[in-house]
Short mmCIF file of C-alpha atoms and ligand atoms in Angstrom, two decimals:
data_model
loop_
_atom_site.label_atom_id
_atom_site.label_comp_id
_atom_site.label_asym_id
_atom_site.label_seq_id
_atom_site.Cartn_x
_atom_site.Cartn_y
_atom_site.Cartn_z
CA MET A 1 99.03 47.90 107.22
CA SER A 2 100.24 48.76 103.76
CA THR A 3 97.45 51.04 102.58
CA GLY A 4 99.69 54.09 102.90
CA GLU A 5 102.14 52.79 100.28
CA ARG A 6 99.57 53.13 97.51
CA LEU A 7 99.11 56.76 98.25
CA HIS A 8 102.75 57.36 97.23
CA GLY A 9 102.77 55.18 94.13
CA VAL A 10 102.11 55.85 90.51
CA PHE A 11 98.53 56.56 89.67
CA ILE A 12 97.33 55.61 86.26
CA ALA A 13 94.51 56.92 84.16
CA VAL A 14 93.42 55.08 81.05
CA GLU A 15 91.60 56.86 78.29
CA VAL A 16 89.86 55.15 75.40
CA ASP A 17 88.67 57.33 72.59
CA SER A 18 84.92 57.33 72.24
CA ALA A 19 84.73 55.76 68.77
CA ALA A 20 87.13 53.01 69.79
CA SER A 21 85.33 52.35 73.07
CA ALA A 22 82.16 51.42 71.22
CA ASP A 23 84.06 48.78 69.17
CA ALA A 24 83.05 45.36 70.49
CA ALA A 25 85.97 43.62 68.76
CA LEU A 26 88.46 46.01 70.30
CA ALA A 27 86.80 45.58 73.72
CA ALA A 28 87.30 41.83 73.51
CA LYS A 29 90.90 42.28 72.43
CA LEU A 30 91.69 44.67 75.27
CA GLU A 31 90.04 42.39 77.78
CA GLU A 32 92.29 39.60 76.52
CA VAL A 33 95.66 41.46 76.40
CA CYS A 34 95.65 43.32 79.68
CA PRO A 35 97.40 41.12 82.27
CA VAL A 36 95.68 42.82 85.19
CA ASP A 37 92.10 43.00 83.85
CA ILE A 38 91.72 46.74 83.53
CA PHE A 39 89.47 46.32 80.52
CA THR A 40 86.26 44.47 80.22
CA ALA A 41 84.03 43.98 77.19
CA GLY A 42 80.63 45.30 78.24
CA GLU A 43 77.38 45.60 76.36
CA SER A 44 78.29 49.02 75.06
CA GLY A 45 81.95 48.22 74.29
CA VAL A 46 85.12 48.88 76.29
CA GLU A 47 84.64 49.37 79.97
CA ILE A 48 87.42 50.32 82.39
CA VAL A 49 87.63 48.46 85.67
CA LYS A 50 88.55 51.40 87.87
CA GLU A 51 89.42 49.33 90.91
CA ASN A 52 92.16 47.58 88.91
CA LEU A 53 93.72 50.77 87.52
CA ASP A 54 96.45 50.92 90.14
CA GLU A 55 97.56 47.44 89.11
CA CYS A 56 98.65 48.69 85.64
CA VAL A 57 102.17 47.52 84.87
CA LEU A 58 102.64 49.96 81.96
CA CYS A 59 103.22 47.09 79.55
CA ASN A 60 101.59 48.98 76.69
CA LEU A 61 99.92 45.87 75.34
CA CYS A 62 96.61 47.72 75.26
CA VAL A 63 98.13 50.65 73.36
CA ASP A 64 99.67 48.28 70.84
CA ALA A 65 96.40 46.30 70.42
CA ALA A 66 94.35 49.39 69.65
CA PRO A 67 94.37 51.68 66.61
CA ASP A 68 96.89 54.56 66.86
CA GLY A 69 95.98 56.95 69.62
CA ALA A 70 92.78 55.14 70.59
CA VAL A 71 94.05 54.03 74.00
CA ARG A 72 96.19 56.26 76.15
CA ILE A 73 97.85 55.41 79.44
CA ILE A 74 98.45 58.49 81.50
CA ARG A 75 100.86 58.36 84.38
CA LEU A 76 99.98 60.56 87.29
CA TYR A 77 102.68 60.81 89.88
CA GLU A 78 101.94 61.78 93.43
CA GLN A 79 104.18 64.66 94.35
S1 SF4 X 1 99.52 49.14 79.94
FE1 SF4 X 1 99.34 46.89 80.24
S2 SF4 X 1 98.61 46.65 82.35
FE2 SF4 X 1 98.28 48.82 81.81
S3 SF4 X 1 96.17 48.90 81.06
FE3 SF4 X 1 97.46 48.53 79.27
S4 SF4 X 1 97.53 46.34 79.02
FE4 SF4 X 1 96.78 46.74 81.12
#
């Protein structure tokens, strides 16, 4: 069983600013760039796929694809 390993890994939180998250074009772009499908373009804009968050590889493609400061990747380390 490897479930325990995840508990000691890096936890990621992704924040999308509320104006940006309502942008359908940005939603489509984020859905396209993220290699692990953390973003999806929903009816109301950017949606975060929470169950994929721990797959984030910190590639910053989403941050680069969005306007300055609109997407933030926050690293939460288990102590
Ligand atoms: S940093 Fe990379 S893997 Fe993580 S959410 Fe952004 S695009 Fe996806």
